[in-house]
Tab-separated table of C-alpha atoms in Angstrom:
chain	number	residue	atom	x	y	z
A	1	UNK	CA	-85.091	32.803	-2.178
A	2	UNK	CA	-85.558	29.220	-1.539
A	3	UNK	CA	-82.347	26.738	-2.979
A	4	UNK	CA	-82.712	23.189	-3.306
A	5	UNK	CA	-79.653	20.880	-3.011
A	6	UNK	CA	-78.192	17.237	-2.103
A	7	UNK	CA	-76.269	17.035	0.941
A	8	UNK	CA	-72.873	15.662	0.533
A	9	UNK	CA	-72.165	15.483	4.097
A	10	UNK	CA	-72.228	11.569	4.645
A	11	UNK	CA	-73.751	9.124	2.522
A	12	UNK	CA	-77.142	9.299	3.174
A	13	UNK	CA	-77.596	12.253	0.418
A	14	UNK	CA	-80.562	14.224	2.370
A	15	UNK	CA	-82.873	16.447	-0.316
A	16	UNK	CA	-82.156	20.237	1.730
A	17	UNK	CA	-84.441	22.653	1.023
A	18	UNK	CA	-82.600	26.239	2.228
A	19	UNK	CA	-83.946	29.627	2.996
A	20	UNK	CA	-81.343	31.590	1.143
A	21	UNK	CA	-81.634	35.874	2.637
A	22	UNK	CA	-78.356	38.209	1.668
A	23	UNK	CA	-76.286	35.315	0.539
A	24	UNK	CA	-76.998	33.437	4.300
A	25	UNK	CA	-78.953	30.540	5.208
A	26	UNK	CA	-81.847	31.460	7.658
A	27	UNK	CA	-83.546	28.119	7.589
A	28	UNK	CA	-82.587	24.054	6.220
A	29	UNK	CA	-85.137	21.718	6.211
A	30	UNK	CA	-84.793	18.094	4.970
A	31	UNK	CA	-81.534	17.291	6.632
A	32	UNK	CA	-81.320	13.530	8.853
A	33	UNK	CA	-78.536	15.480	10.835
A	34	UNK	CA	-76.262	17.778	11.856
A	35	UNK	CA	-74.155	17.503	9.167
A	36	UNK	CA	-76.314	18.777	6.501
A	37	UNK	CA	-77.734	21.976	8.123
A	38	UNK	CA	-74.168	22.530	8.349
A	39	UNK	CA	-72.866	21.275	4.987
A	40	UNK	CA	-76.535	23.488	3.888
A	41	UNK	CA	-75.304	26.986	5.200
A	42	UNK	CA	-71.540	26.860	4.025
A	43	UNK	CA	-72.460	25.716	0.840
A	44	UNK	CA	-74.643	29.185	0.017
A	45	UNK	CA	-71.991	31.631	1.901
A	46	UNK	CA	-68.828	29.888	1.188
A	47	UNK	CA	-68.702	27.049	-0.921
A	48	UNK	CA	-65.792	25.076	-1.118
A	49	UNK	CA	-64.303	21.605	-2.716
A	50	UNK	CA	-60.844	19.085	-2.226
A	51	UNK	CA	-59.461	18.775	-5.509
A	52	UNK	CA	-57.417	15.753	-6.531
A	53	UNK	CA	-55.407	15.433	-9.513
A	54	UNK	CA	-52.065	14.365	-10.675
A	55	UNK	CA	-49.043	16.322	-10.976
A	56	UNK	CA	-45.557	15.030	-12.884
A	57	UNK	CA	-42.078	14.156	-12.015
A	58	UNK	CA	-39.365	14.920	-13.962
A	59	UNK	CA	-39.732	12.210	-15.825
A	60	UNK	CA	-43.008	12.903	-16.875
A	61	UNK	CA	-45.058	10.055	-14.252
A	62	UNK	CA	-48.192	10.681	-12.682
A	63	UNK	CA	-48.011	11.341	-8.776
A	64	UNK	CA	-51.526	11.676	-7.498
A	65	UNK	CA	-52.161	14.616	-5.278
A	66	UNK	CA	-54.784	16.455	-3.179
A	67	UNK	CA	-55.678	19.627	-1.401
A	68	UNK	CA	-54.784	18.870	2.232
A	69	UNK	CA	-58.668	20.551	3.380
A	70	UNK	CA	-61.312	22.363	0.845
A	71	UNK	CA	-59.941	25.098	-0.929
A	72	UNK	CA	-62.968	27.919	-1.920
A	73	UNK	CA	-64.557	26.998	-4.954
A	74	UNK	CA	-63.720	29.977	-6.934
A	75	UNK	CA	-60.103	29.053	-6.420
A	76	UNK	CA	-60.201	25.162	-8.055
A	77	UNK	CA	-58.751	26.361	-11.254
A	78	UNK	CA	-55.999	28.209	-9.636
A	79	UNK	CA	-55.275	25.337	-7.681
A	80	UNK	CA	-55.591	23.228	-10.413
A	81	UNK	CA	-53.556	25.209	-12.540
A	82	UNK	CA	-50.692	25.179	-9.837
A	83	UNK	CA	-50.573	21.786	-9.642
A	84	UNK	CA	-49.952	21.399	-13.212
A	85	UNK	CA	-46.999	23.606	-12.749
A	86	UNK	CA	-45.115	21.949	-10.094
A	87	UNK	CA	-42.805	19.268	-10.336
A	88	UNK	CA	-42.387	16.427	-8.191
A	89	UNK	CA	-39.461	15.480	-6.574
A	90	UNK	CA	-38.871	11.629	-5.682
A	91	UNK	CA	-39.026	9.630	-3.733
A	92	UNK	CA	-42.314	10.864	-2.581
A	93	UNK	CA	-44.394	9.360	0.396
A	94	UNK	CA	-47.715	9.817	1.281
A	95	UNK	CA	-48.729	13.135	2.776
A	96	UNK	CA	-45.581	14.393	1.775
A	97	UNK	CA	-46.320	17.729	0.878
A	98	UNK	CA	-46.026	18.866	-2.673
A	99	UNK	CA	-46.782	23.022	-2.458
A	100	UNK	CA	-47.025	24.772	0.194
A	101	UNK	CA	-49.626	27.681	-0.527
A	102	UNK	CA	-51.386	26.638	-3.421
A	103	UNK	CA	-52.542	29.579	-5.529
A	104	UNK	CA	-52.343	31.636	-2.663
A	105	UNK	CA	-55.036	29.937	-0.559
A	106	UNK	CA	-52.734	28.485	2.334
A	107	UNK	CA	-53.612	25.467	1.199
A	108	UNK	CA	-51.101	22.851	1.156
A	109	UNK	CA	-51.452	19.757	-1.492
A	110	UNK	CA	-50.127	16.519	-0.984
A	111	UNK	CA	-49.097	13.309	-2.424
A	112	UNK	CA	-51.705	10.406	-2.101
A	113	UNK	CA	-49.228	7.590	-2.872
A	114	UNK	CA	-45.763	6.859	-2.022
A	115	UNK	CA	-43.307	6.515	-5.561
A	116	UNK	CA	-39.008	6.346	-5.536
């Protein structure tokens, strides 16, 4: 099977063209670099995303957030879901982090702004 796709390595946004056999890339053509044969073959065996959002304080206020690394992409609505659970304690500080194993991935998120 042959999948097209955009790299989303680094800015340059290379057109891959992958040799997809048993869910594994055999070959990537198309790719400036490094990065994309890379970015190529974990995209068809394991894709995954970061996933930013906001979660609230007890008072209701916004505290942007993000997954530390990629989380799998069949998890981003668990993780997504999670972080509209939690509550935020303040003050809060960048990097500070806001749950520890989000939806079970061991994946930690973290605040992306600093609020008292």
């Amino acid at each position: 099977m042959i999948r097209n796709m955009i790299c989303i390595g680094c800015p340059m946004g290379c057109d891959l063209t992958v040799e997809v056999e048993s869910g594994r890339a055999v070959s990537v053509s198309g790719n400036s670099c490094a990065v994309g044969k890379r970015y190529a073959e974990t995209e068809v065996s394991s894709p995954t995303r970061m996933v930013t959002s906001t979660a609230k304080t007890a008072d209701g206020k916004p505290v942007p957030v993000k997954t530390r690394i990629p989380v799998p992409k069949d998890k981003i609505f668990d993780v997504i879901a999670a972080i509209k659970s939690v509550i935020v304690t303040l003050p809060v500080s960048v990097g500070d982090v806001v749950i520890e194993n989000a939806a079970g991935t061991g994946v930690e998120i973290v605040a992306t702004a600093s609020f008292s």
